[in-house]
């Protein structure tokens, strides 16, 4: 038997942030992780060749660099060092040209202006709009719904007309944003490629906001990477937590969230050990896993079980890692210094690719994200070489193994070869991660879905993970959803864990009784059959 104020289930970035936040408040915390390493989808290893570090899942962290939550943890005091490539991002085309997102907005604008008159000024207008709303917008994104204080600050800065314009941006398709703001093709490529870091199609409502947000973060903080590998970010979070007394148990799966009198009381581990939590249980696991597995024996409202059964995952993913004996031989000069390169399609190709995913058809011309990790962080491989990866989304419901997987890896490499002739000859080793590989290495990536559920509007805000409160409190008192299944969703920003920790602290504070009563009443009304 282990006793603590709180137990955090899952040591992904959200679980690590939650443990840190609770420990900062003076709580005695146990953090339990099924894998032998902490980090969840923030891990790295040498899987291609000795001396080549590959990020196994996520790799670039603009949201972490911009997040006030991560920033206020001062992880630099615990060994974290951010590194950046000369250019943030490029979209390489088969005609040898590229759209380039430079580190400085003025340089990006200059490149866009050279391709189409007026596009430079139009880009700087987008950046000015970002500068106007940056701080209240990030606060609104990373706090529980509704974001009353930060929302009011945004309204004051935007005014009535500006607020309507921003609301329109929030529901606009990214393809339309590119068409109505710019005359050249390059800005649309940058915006749409970034929007497709989510699972939203270029003609889908809300995709413009995703594309705009990532482009603006690129102009603001870049797409930084942790020196030495993605796992160094998780390691810094762990070191900080342990310095505050958090007990971290790895290689220890949780099988059950225990309850008594309807309230969460702790967890039971696979070896039978019970961890009792006096104040709260915080779950950094997918919502379906929490409700359908860890709470399988707890009587949940029928409506909640129905809603969880309708939870929609984002698309599956295939990822390929390479050890290259030289830099990538891009035809487009702008791609050489970019940490991230988009490739495989042009503006219309985005639509075709998304249509393939929608109807469950294998894309013959896949859109890809390509990471040049040594370009971003020279410690990732020997001098003069490159540690690289690419990932692309694929439909669920297909057996991505054997010849099917081999054929798609060939399509991926062929797409790179078309914009970087000689690429295949530079590869000295390769490591492939299929959707099932991703899930086996991290069970939270269900079916190879890397964004913890769709970014569609029907599963955001108060609809995430199910129609409810848009907050981390669950219908089980004392249990808090701390994973990216909760608002605000996927991305390494720590907000889901932070919000769960603050909710637990608030429920145990001076006004805790009132908070708990309001939560019970709200859930009872929402889940009434």
Short mmCIF file of C-alpha atoms in Angstrom, two decimals:
data_model
loop_
_atom_site.label_atom_id
_atom_site.label_comp_id
_atom_site.label_asym_id
_atom_site.label_seq_id
_atom_site.Cartn_x
_atom_site.Cartn_y
_atom_site.Cartn_z
CA UNK A 1 0.00 0.00 0.00
CA UNK A 2 1.27 3.45 -0.96
CA UNK A 3 -0.38 6.60 0.37
CA UNK A 4 -0.19 10.08 -1.14
CA UNK A 5 -2.21 13.25 -1.56
CA UNK A 6 -2.57 12.53 -5.28
CA UNK A 7 -1.69 9.90 -7.83
CA UNK A 8 -1.06 10.86 -11.46
CA UNK A 9 -1.61 8.05 -13.97
CA UNK A 10 0.65 8.41 -17.01
CA UNK A 11 3.94 10.28 -17.32
CA UNK A 12 3.44 11.90 -20.69
CA UNK A 13 4.07 15.64 -20.81
CA UNK A 14 0.64 16.39 -19.35
CA UNK A 15 1.11 13.95 -16.49
CA UNK A 16 4.57 15.35 -15.78
CA UNK A 17 3.23 18.91 -15.76
CA UNK A 18 0.36 17.89 -13.47
CA UNK A 19 2.77 16.27 -11.02
CA UNK A 20 4.94 19.40 -11.01
CA UNK A 21 1.95 21.68 -10.44
CA UNK A 22 0.66 19.61 -7.52
CA UNK A 23 4.12 19.40 -5.98
CA UNK A 24 4.49 23.17 -6.31
CA UNK A 25 1.32 23.42 -4.20
CA UNK A 26 2.93 21.26 -1.50
CA UNK A 27 1.13 18.03 -2.29
CA UNK A 28 2.66 14.59 -1.83
CA UNK A 29 2.46 13.08 -5.34
CA UNK A 30 3.01 9.63 -6.86
CA UNK A 31 3.41 9.54 -10.65
CA UNK A 32 2.82 6.10 -12.20
CA UNK A 33 3.94 5.20 -15.75
CA UNK A 34 3.43 1.89 -17.55
CA UNK A 35 6.50 2.27 -19.78
CA UNK A 36 10.04 2.02 -18.52
CA UNK A 37 10.66 5.64 -19.55
CA UNK A 38 8.68 8.79 -18.88
CA UNK A 39 7.62 11.10 -21.69
CA UNK A 40 4.78 9.37 -23.52
CA UNK A 41 5.03 10.74 -27.06
CA UNK A 42 8.04 12.87 -26.09
CA UNK A 43 10.86 10.34 -26.30
CA UNK A 44 14.00 9.73 -28.34
CA UNK A 45 16.47 6.91 -28.94
CA UNK A 46 19.13 5.61 -31.33
CA UNK A 47 16.99 3.36 -33.53
CA UNK A 48 18.65 3.77 -36.95
CA UNK A 49 22.43 3.72 -36.47
CA UNK A 50 24.87 4.39 -33.61
CA UNK A 51 25.30 8.11 -33.01
CA UNK A 52 22.01 9.06 -34.70
CA UNK A 53 19.30 10.22 -32.28
CA UNK A 54 15.72 9.88 -33.55
CA UNK A 55 12.63 11.38 -31.94
CA UNK A 56 10.23 8.46 -31.74
CA UNK A 57 7.00 10.46 -31.92
CA UNK A 58 6.82 14.27 -31.68
CA UNK A 59 9.88 16.35 -32.53
CA UNK A 60 9.28 20.12 -32.85
CA UNK A 61 7.72 22.09 -29.99
CA UNK A 62 6.38 25.57 -30.85
CA UNK A 63 3.49 25.13 -28.42
CA UNK A 64 5.85 24.19 -25.59
CA UNK A 65 8.08 27.19 -26.31
CA UNK A 66 5.07 29.55 -26.35
CA UNK A 67 3.17 27.95 -23.46
CA UNK A 68 3.16 30.13 -20.34
CA UNK A 69 2.74 26.88 -18.39
CA UNK A 70 5.98 25.32 -19.67
CA UNK A 71 7.82 28.64 -19.53
CA UNK A 72 6.94 29.20 -15.86
CA UNK A 73 8.40 25.81 -14.91
CA UNK A 74 11.89 27.19 -15.76
CA UNK A 75 13.05 23.88 -17.18
CA UNK A 76 16.34 25.46 -18.23
CA UNK A 77 17.27 25.15 -14.55
CA UNK A 78 16.81 21.39 -14.92
CA UNK A 79 18.90 20.86 -18.02
CA UNK A 80 16.60 21.75 -20.94
CA UNK A 81 18.25 23.59 -23.84
CA UNK A 82 16.24 24.68 -26.89
CA UNK A 83 17.85 24.57 -30.34
CA UNK A 84 16.51 26.01 -33.62
CA UNK A 85 17.24 25.54 -37.32
CA UNK A 86 18.19 28.56 -39.48
CA UNK A 87 14.71 28.49 -41.07
CA UNK A 88 11.53 27.39 -39.33
CA UNK A 89 9.87 25.55 -42.20
CA UNK A 90 9.81 25.14 -45.97
CA UNK A 91 7.33 23.62 -48.39
CA UNK A 92 9.31 22.02 -51.20
CA UNK A 93 7.72 21.66 -54.64
CA UNK A 94 8.72 19.42 -57.52
CA UNK A 95 9.54 22.38 -59.80
CA UNK A 96 12.52 23.17 -57.53
CA UNK A 97 10.93 26.09 -55.69
CA UNK A 98 9.91 26.36 -52.04
CA UNK A 99 7.80 28.51 -49.79
CA UNK A 100 9.93 29.38 -46.76
CA UNK A 101 8.87 30.37 -43.26
CA UNK A 102 11.93 32.21 -42.00
CA UNK A 103 12.82 32.91 -38.39
CA UNK A 104 12.10 36.62 -38.88
CA UNK A 105 8.68 37.67 -40.18
CA UNK A 106 10.32 40.39 -42.28
CA UNK A 107 12.43 37.79 -44.07
CA UNK A 108 9.38 35.59 -44.68
CA UNK A 109 7.53 38.59 -46.10
CA UNK A 110 10.45 39.47 -48.36
CA UNK A 111 10.46 35.97 -49.84
CA UNK A 112 6.70 35.99 -50.37
CA UNK A 113 6.83 39.45 -51.95
CA UNK A 114 9.44 38.26 -54.42
CA UNK A 115 6.99 35.63 -55.65
CA UNK A 116 3.84 37.80 -55.72
CA UNK A 117 3.56 41.55 -55.26
CA UNK A 118 1.57 42.50 -52.17
CA UNK A 119 1.91 39.16 -50.41
CA UNK A 120 4.71 40.43 -48.18
CA UNK A 121 2.57 43.19 -46.71
CA UNK A 122 -0.39 40.82 -46.41
CA UNK A 123 1.80 38.40 -44.41
CA UNK A 124 2.96 41.15 -42.08
CA UNK A 125 -0.70 42.08 -41.51
CA UNK A 126 -1.31 38.53 -40.27
CA UNK A 127 1.70 38.84 -37.97
CA UNK A 128 0.46 42.20 -36.65
CA UNK A 129 -2.87 40.58 -35.85
CA UNK A 130 -1.05 37.85 -33.96
CA UNK A 131 0.96 40.39 -31.98
CA UNK A 132 -2.29 42.12 -30.98
CA UNK A 133 -3.92 39.04 -29.48
CA UNK A 134 -0.96 36.79 -28.64
CA UNK A 135 -0.97 36.84 -24.84
CA UNK A 136 -4.72 36.72 -24.17
CA UNK A 137 -5.18 34.16 -26.95
CA UNK A 138 -2.58 31.79 -25.51
CA UNK A 139 -4.11 32.24 -22.06
CA UNK A 140 -7.53 31.45 -23.51
CA UNK A 141 -6.26 28.37 -25.33
CA UNK A 142 -4.50 26.95 -22.31
CA UNK A 143 -7.09 27.55 -19.57
CA UNK A 144 -10.32 25.66 -18.79
CA UNK A 145 -13.48 26.61 -20.62
CA UNK A 146 -14.89 29.25 -20.49
CA UNK A 147 -11.80 31.54 -20.61
CA UNK A 148 -13.57 34.50 -18.99
CA UNK A 149 -10.62 36.72 -18.06
CA UNK A 150 -8.49 36.10 -21.14
CA UNK A 151 -11.56 36.30 -23.37
CA UNK A 152 -12.39 39.73 -21.97
CA UNK A 153 -8.81 40.88 -22.62
CA UNK A 154 -9.09 39.73 -26.23
CA UNK A 155 -12.36 41.61 -26.68
CA UNK A 156 -10.80 44.81 -25.36
CA UNK A 157 -7.84 44.51 -27.72
CA UNK A 158 -9.84 43.59 -30.80
CA UNK A 159 -12.92 45.75 -30.43
CA UNK A 160 -16.29 44.80 -31.91
CA UNK A 161 -15.23 44.67 -35.56
CA UNK A 162 -11.95 42.90 -34.81
CA UNK A 163 -13.73 40.31 -32.68
CA UNK A 164 -16.07 39.45 -35.56
CA UNK A 165 -13.09 39.15 -37.91
CA UNK A 166 -11.37 36.82 -35.47
CA UNK A 167 -14.53 34.74 -35.04
CA UNK A 168 -14.67 34.40 -38.83
CA UNK A 169 -11.05 33.24 -38.85
CA UNK A 170 -11.97 30.67 -36.23
CA UNK A 171 -14.49 28.93 -38.49
CA UNK A 172 -12.88 29.58 -41.89
CA UNK A 173 -11.30 26.87 -44.06
CA UNK A 174 -7.57 27.42 -44.50
CA UNK A 175 -7.85 27.12 -48.27
CA UNK A 176 -10.17 30.13 -48.28
CA UNK A 177 -7.85 32.11 -46.02
CA UNK A 178 -5.00 31.70 -48.49
CA UNK A 179 -7.18 32.61 -51.45
CA UNK A 180 -8.68 35.79 -50.05
CA UNK A 181 -5.55 37.20 -48.40
CA UNK A 182 -2.84 36.44 -50.99
CA UNK A 183 -2.31 36.34 -54.74
CA UNK A 184 0.68 33.96 -54.85
CA UNK A 185 0.76 30.27 -54.02
CA UNK A 186 3.47 30.31 -51.34
CA UNK A 187 1.43 31.74 -48.39
CA UNK A 188 -1.34 29.21 -48.99
CA UNK A 189 1.18 26.39 -48.96
CA UNK A 190 2.58 27.54 -45.61
CA UNK A 191 -0.83 28.04 -44.02
CA UNK A 192 -2.37 24.82 -45.35
CA UNK A 193 0.64 22.65 -44.57
CA UNK A 194 0.59 23.86 -40.98
CA UNK A 195 -3.17 23.37 -40.71
CA UNK A 196 -2.64 19.75 -41.69
CA UNK A 197 -0.53 19.13 -38.61
CA UNK A 198 -4.07 18.54 -37.31
CA UNK A 199 -6.51 16.16 -39.01
CA UNK A 200 -8.62 18.95 -40.51
CA UNK A 201 -9.06 19.03 -44.27
CA UNK A 202 -8.11 22.25 -46.08
CA UNK A 203 -11.78 22.92 -46.83
CA UNK A 204 -12.92 22.14 -43.27
CA UNK A 205 -14.27 24.76 -40.91
CA UNK A 206 -11.67 25.76 -38.33
CA UNK A 207 -8.65 24.71 -40.35
CA UNK A 208 -7.64 28.34 -40.99
CA UNK A 209 -7.19 28.93 -37.27
CA UNK A 210 -4.84 25.95 -36.94
CA UNK A 211 -2.77 26.99 -39.94
CA UNK A 212 -2.59 30.61 -38.83
CA UNK A 213 -1.70 29.67 -35.25
CA UNK A 214 1.23 27.41 -36.17
CA UNK A 215 2.57 29.86 -38.76
CA UNK A 216 2.42 32.68 -36.25
CA UNK A 217 4.08 30.57 -33.57
CA UNK A 218 6.79 29.87 -36.11
CA UNK A 219 7.32 33.60 -36.56
CA UNK A 220 7.21 34.15 -32.80
CA UNK A 221 9.14 31.31 -31.12
CA UNK A 222 10.14 29.16 -34.08
CA UNK A 223 9.85 25.36 -34.12
CA UNK A 224 12.46 24.57 -31.44
CA UNK A 225 13.78 21.15 -30.46
CA UNK A 226 15.37 19.98 -27.19
CA UNK A 227 19.12 19.61 -27.44
CA UNK A 228 19.98 15.93 -27.45
CA UNK A 229 16.53 14.64 -28.39
CA UNK A 230 12.86 15.01 -27.54
CA UNK A 231 13.37 12.85 -24.45
CA UNK A 232 15.39 15.65 -22.88
CA UNK A 233 12.20 17.70 -22.48
CA UNK A 234 10.55 14.85 -20.58
CA UNK A 235 13.73 14.26 -18.57
CA UNK A 236 13.81 17.91 -17.48
CA UNK A 237 10.18 17.70 -16.38
CA UNK A 238 10.97 14.53 -14.41
CA UNK A 239 14.04 16.06 -12.76
CA UNK A 240 12.03 19.08 -11.68
CA UNK A 241 9.24 16.92 -10.27
CA UNK A 242 11.62 14.68 -8.36
CA UNK A 243 13.44 17.71 -6.95
CA UNK A 244 10.09 18.63 -5.36
CA UNK A 245 9.61 15.16 -3.88
CA UNK A 246 7.40 13.52 -6.52
CA UNK A 247 7.76 9.72 -6.45
CA UNK A 248 8.00 8.39 -10.02
CA UNK A 249 7.17 4.71 -10.61
CA UNK A 250 8.00 3.47 -14.13
CA UNK A 251 7.32 0.08 -15.70
CA UNK A 252 4.19 -0.01 -13.56
CA UNK A 253 0.85 -0.31 -15.42
CA UNK A 254 -2.34 0.82 -13.70
CA UNK A 255 -5.24 -1.59 -14.10
CA UNK A 256 -8.00 0.11 -12.11
CA UNK A 257 -9.03 3.45 -10.69
CA UNK A 258 -10.39 2.48 -7.29
CA UNK A 259 -13.54 4.10 -5.92
CA UNK A 260 -15.50 4.14 -2.69
CA UNK A 261 -18.91 5.71 -2.10
CA UNK A 262 -18.81 6.92 -5.71
CA UNK A 263 -15.54 8.82 -5.30
CA UNK A 264 -12.09 8.07 -6.75
CA UNK A 265 -9.79 6.89 -3.97
CA UNK A 266 -6.63 5.81 -5.82
CA UNK A 267 -5.41 3.20 -8.27
CA UNK A 268 -4.52 -0.48 -8.37
CA UNK A 269 -1.32 -1.50 -10.14
CA UNK A 270 -0.78 -4.59 -12.27
CA UNK A 271 1.16 -6.27 -9.47
CA UNK A 272 -1.75 -5.76 -7.06
CA UNK A 273 -0.27 -2.80 -5.19
CA UNK A 274 -2.76 -0.08 -4.27
CA UNK A 275 -1.89 3.60 -4.28
CA UNK A 276 -4.32 5.52 -2.08
CA UNK A 277 -4.94 9.16 -2.98
CA UNK A 278 -6.27 11.37 -0.22
CA UNK A 279 -7.11 14.32 -2.48
CA UNK A 280 -7.36 13.25 -6.10
CA UNK A 281 -6.55 10.97 -9.03
CA UNK A 282 -5.34 12.63 -12.22
CA UNK A 283 -5.41 10.50 -15.39
CA UNK A 284 -3.08 11.31 -18.28
CA UNK A 285 -4.61 8.57 -20.42
CA UNK A 286 -7.04 8.69 -23.37
CA UNK A 287 -10.62 9.26 -22.28
CA UNK A 288 -11.86 5.93 -23.74
CA UNK A 289 -9.15 4.08 -21.81
CA UNK A 290 -10.12 5.86 -18.61
CA UNK A 291 -13.85 5.24 -18.80
CA UNK A 292 -13.93 1.88 -20.58
CA UNK A 293 -10.93 0.18 -18.93
CA UNK A 294 -9.74 1.83 -15.73
CA UNK A 295 -13.33 2.51 -14.63
CA UNK A 296 -14.81 -0.65 -16.16
CA UNK A 297 -16.24 -1.78 -12.80
CA UNK A 298 -17.53 1.65 -11.76
CA UNK A 299 -21.20 2.44 -12.49
CA UNK A 300 -21.07 5.28 -15.01
CA UNK A 301 -24.10 7.10 -16.48
CA UNK A 302 -25.43 5.40 -19.60
CA UNK A 303 -25.23 8.63 -21.58
CA UNK A 304 -21.52 9.01 -20.75
CA UNK A 305 -20.74 5.49 -21.91
CA UNK A 306 -22.65 6.15 -25.12
CA UNK A 307 -20.78 9.42 -25.73
CA UNK A 308 -17.40 7.80 -25.10
CA UNK A 309 -18.32 5.12 -27.62
CA UNK A 310 -18.62 7.90 -30.22
CA UNK A 311 -15.18 9.39 -29.49
CA UNK A 312 -13.42 10.01 -32.80
CA UNK A 313 -9.69 9.45 -33.25
CA UNK A 314 -7.60 11.42 -35.68
CA UNK A 315 -5.97 9.70 -38.65
CA UNK A 316 -3.41 6.92 -38.34
CA UNK A 317 0.29 7.64 -38.93
CA UNK A 318 3.27 5.99 -40.58
CA UNK A 319 6.68 7.35 -39.57
CA UNK A 320 10.06 6.60 -41.14
CA UNK A 321 13.40 7.49 -39.53
CA UNK A 322 16.66 7.65 -41.47
CA UNK A 323 20.35 7.93 -40.75
CA UNK A 324 21.83 9.89 -43.67
CA UNK A 325 25.53 10.12 -44.45
CA UNK A 326 25.18 13.68 -45.81
CA UNK A 327 22.70 16.58 -45.76
CA UNK A 328 19.50 16.12 -47.76
CA UNK A 329 20.13 17.13 -51.43
CA UNK A 330 17.12 19.42 -51.82
CA UNK A 331 16.57 21.00 -55.21
CA UNK A 332 15.00 24.06 -53.56
CA UNK A 333 17.68 26.17 -51.83
CA UNK A 334 15.25 27.32 -49.12
CA UNK A 335 14.73 23.78 -47.86
CA UNK A 336 18.36 23.24 -46.85
CA UNK A 337 18.22 25.26 -43.65
CA UNK A 338 14.65 24.39 -42.61
CA UNK A 339 14.08 22.23 -39.55
CA UNK A 340 10.71 21.09 -40.89
CA UNK A 341 9.97 20.52 -44.57
CA UNK A 342 6.51 19.89 -46.02
CA UNK A 343 6.43 17.97 -49.30
CA UNK A 344 4.54 15.59 -51.54
CA UNK A 345 1.68 17.82 -52.73
CA UNK A 346 0.84 21.24 -54.09
CA UNK A 347 -2.18 23.33 -53.06
CA UNK A 348 -4.70 21.12 -54.88
CA UNK A 349 -2.85 18.02 -53.73
CA UNK A 350 -3.75 18.85 -50.11
CA UNK A 351 -7.42 18.41 -51.04
CA UNK A 352 -6.82 15.14 -52.87
CA UNK A 353 -4.80 13.76 -49.95
CA UNK A 354 -7.48 14.72 -47.41
CA UNK A 355 -10.18 13.17 -49.60
CA UNK A 356 -8.25 9.88 -49.64
CA UNK A 357 -8.14 9.85 -45.85
CA UNK A 358 -11.83 10.72 -45.58
CA UNK A 359 -13.00 7.83 -47.76
CA UNK A 360 -10.43 5.33 -46.45
CA UNK A 361 -8.37 5.19 -49.64
CA UNK A 362 -4.60 4.72 -49.60
CA UNK A 363 -3.05 8.03 -50.76
CA UNK A 364 -0.88 7.50 -53.83
CA UNK A 365 0.62 11.00 -53.44
CA UNK A 366 1.01 11.41 -49.67
CA UNK A 367 1.53 14.75 -47.97
CA UNK A 368 4.44 14.51 -45.54
CA UNK A 369 6.18 16.31 -42.74
CA UNK A 370 9.94 15.85 -42.94
CA UNK A 371 12.24 16.64 -40.02
CA UNK A 372 15.90 17.59 -40.41
CA UNK A 373 16.95 17.07 -36.82
CA UNK A 374 20.70 17.63 -37.17
CA UNK A 375 19.98 20.85 -39.06
CA UNK A 376 18.00 21.90 -35.97
CA UNK A 377 20.34 20.42 -33.35
CA UNK A 378 23.89 19.42 -34.38
CA UNK A 379 24.13 16.95 -31.46
CA UNK A 380 21.70 14.55 -33.16
CA UNK A 381 24.24 12.88 -35.50
CA UNK A 382 27.93 13.02 -36.53
CA UNK A 383 29.19 16.15 -38.26
CA UNK A 384 28.32 16.28 -41.95
CA UNK A 385 25.41 13.82 -41.59
CA UNK A 386 21.69 14.16 -40.94
CA UNK A 387 19.23 12.43 -38.63
CA UNK A 388 15.94 12.71 -40.48
CA UNK A 389 12.38 11.46 -40.33
CA UNK A 390 9.11 11.79 -42.18
CA UNK A 391 5.57 11.00 -41.24
CA UNK A 392 2.34 10.89 -43.19
CA UNK A 393 -1.24 10.15 -42.26
CA UNK A 394 -3.07 7.10 -43.54
CA UNK A 395 -6.61 5.78 -43.12
CA UNK A 396 -7.69 3.62 -40.22
CA UNK A 397 -9.09 0.18 -40.98
CA UNK A 398 -6.21 -1.00 -43.17
CA UNK A 399 -3.65 -3.64 -42.21
CA UNK A 400 -0.48 -1.53 -42.30
CA UNK A 401 1.98 -4.38 -42.28
CA UNK A 402 3.85 -6.56 -44.76
CA UNK A 403 3.71 -5.51 -48.41
CA UNK A 404 1.09 -2.82 -47.76
CA UNK A 405 3.45 -1.05 -45.38
CA UNK A 406 6.47 -1.59 -47.64
CA UNK A 407 4.63 -0.09 -50.61
CA UNK A 408 3.69 3.03 -48.67
CA UNK A 409 7.22 3.49 -47.35
CA UNK A 410 8.32 3.33 -50.98
CA UNK A 411 5.81 6.10 -51.83
CA UNK A 412 7.22 8.19 -48.99
CA UNK A 413 10.80 7.80 -50.17
CA UNK A 414 9.81 8.40 -53.79
CA UNK A 415 8.15 11.68 -52.77
CA UNK A 416 11.34 12.82 -51.04
CA UNK A 417 13.41 11.72 -54.03
CA UNK A 418 11.32 13.90 -56.36
CA UNK A 419 12.31 17.06 -54.47
CA UNK A 420 15.75 15.83 -53.32
CA UNK A 421 17.29 13.64 -56.06
CA UNK A 422 19.90 11.32 -54.56
CA UNK A 423 18.18 11.15 -51.17
CA UNK A 424 17.88 7.36 -51.22
CA UNK A 425 21.60 6.98 -51.89
CA UNK A 426 22.40 8.97 -48.72
CA UNK A 427 20.49 6.64 -46.37
CA UNK A 428 22.74 4.30 -44.39
CA UNK A 429 19.97 2.97 -42.13
CA UNK A 430 16.19 3.15 -41.81
CA UNK A 431 13.64 2.48 -39.08
CA UNK A 432 9.92 2.27 -39.86
CA UNK A 433 7.08 2.82 -37.38
CA UNK A 434 3.67 1.58 -38.54
CA UNK A 435 0.43 2.64 -36.82
CA UNK A 436 0.50 -0.54 -34.73
CA UNK A 437 4.16 0.06 -33.85
CA UNK A 438 3.33 3.54 -32.59
CA UNK A 439 0.50 2.17 -30.44
CA UNK A 440 2.59 -0.69 -29.06
CA UNK A 441 5.34 1.76 -28.08
CA UNK A 442 2.80 4.20 -26.61
CA UNK A 443 -0.72 2.81 -25.97
CA UNK A 444 -2.13 6.35 -25.90
CA UNK A 445 -1.52 6.58 -29.68
CA UNK A 446 -4.53 4.42 -30.44
CA UNK A 447 -4.34 3.05 -33.97
CA UNK A 448 -1.41 5.37 -34.65
CA UNK A 449 -3.45 8.51 -33.94
CA UNK A 450 -0.92 11.06 -32.68
CA UNK A 451 -3.20 13.99 -31.80
CA UNK A 452 -5.35 12.31 -29.11
CA UNK A 453 -8.57 12.60 -31.09
CA UNK A 454 -9.92 14.64 -33.95
CA UNK A 455 -9.49 18.41 -34.04
CA UNK A 456 -12.89 18.75 -35.68
CA UNK A 457 -15.20 21.36 -34.19
CA UNK A 458 -17.61 18.62 -33.10
CA UNK A 459 -14.99 17.43 -30.57
CA UNK A 460 -13.59 20.69 -29.23
CA UNK A 461 -14.25 23.03 -26.27
CA UNK A 462 -17.28 21.74 -24.29
CA UNK A 463 -17.55 18.81 -26.71
CA UNK A 464 -14.13 17.36 -25.79
CA UNK A 465 -13.86 14.47 -25.10
CA UNK A 466 -17.66 14.23 -24.91
CA UNK A 467 -20.41 16.83 -24.55
CA UNK A 468 -19.79 18.15 -21.06
CA UNK A 469 -18.14 20.99 -19.19
CA UNK A 470 -14.98 21.54 -21.24
CA UNK A 471 -13.11 21.12 -17.96
CA UNK A 472 -10.91 18.41 -16.39
CA UNK A 473 -13.44 17.42 -13.72
CA UNK A 474 -15.11 14.11 -14.52
CA UNK A 475 -18.50 12.76 -13.32
CA UNK A 476 -16.55 10.74 -10.74
CA UNK A 477 -15.69 13.06 -7.83
CA UNK A 478 -11.98 13.20 -7.12
CA UNK A 479 -11.04 12.04 -10.65
CA UNK A 480 -9.63 14.48 -13.21
CA UNK A 481 -8.90 13.96 -16.90
CA UNK A 482 -5.35 15.24 -17.45
CA UNK A 483 -4.65 13.97 -20.98
CA UNK A 484 -4.91 15.52 -24.42
CA UNK A 485 -8.38 13.98 -24.64
CA UNK A 486 -9.42 16.99 -22.58
CA UNK A 487 -9.61 20.63 -23.68
CA UNK A 488 -7.52 22.14 -25.27
CA UNK A 489 -6.39 18.88 -26.88
CA UNK A 490 -3.26 17.68 -28.63
CA UNK A 491 0.15 19.30 -28.72
CA UNK A 492 2.94 19.52 -26.17
CA UNK A 493 1.87 22.53 -24.14
CA UNK A 494 1.11 20.97 -20.75
CA UNK A 495 -2.26 22.71 -20.45
CA UNK A 496 -4.33 19.56 -19.98
CA UNK A 497 -2.20 18.43 -17.06
CA UNK A 498 -1.95 21.91 -15.60
CA UNK A 499 -5.73 22.44 -15.76
CA UNK A 500 -6.37 19.10 -14.06
CA UNK A 501 -3.92 19.94 -11.29
CA UNK A 502 -5.45 23.38 -10.70
CA UNK A 503 -8.93 21.84 -10.64
CA UNK A 504 -7.83 19.31 -8.01
CA UNK A 505 -6.18 22.00 -5.92
CA UNK A 506 -9.29 24.19 -6.16
CA UNK A 507 -11.60 21.32 -5.15
CA UNK A 508 -9.52 20.84 -2.01
CA UNK A 509 -9.25 24.54 -1.18
CA UNK A 510 -11.32 26.98 0.84
CA UNK A 511 -14.14 27.04 -1.72
CA UNK A 512 -13.81 23.36 -2.55
CA UNK A 513 -17.21 22.39 -1.23
CA UNK A 514 -18.98 24.87 -3.47
CA UNK A 515 -16.89 23.84 -6.49
CA UNK A 516 -17.62 20.17 -5.96
CA UNK A 517 -21.34 20.80 -5.54
CA UNK A 518 -21.53 22.87 -8.72
CA UNK A 519 -19.64 20.21 -10.66
CA UNK A 520 -21.91 17.43 -9.40
CA UNK A 521 -25.02 19.43 -10.31
CA UNK A 522 -23.75 20.31 -13.78
CA UNK A 523 -22.79 16.73 -14.62
CA UNK A 524 -26.08 15.37 -13.25
CA UNK A 525 -28.05 17.65 -15.57
CA UNK A 526 -25.85 17.00 -18.61
CA UNK A 527 -25.91 13.22 -18.22
CA UNK A 528 -29.58 12.84 -17.34
CA UNK A 529 -31.24 10.33 -19.67
#
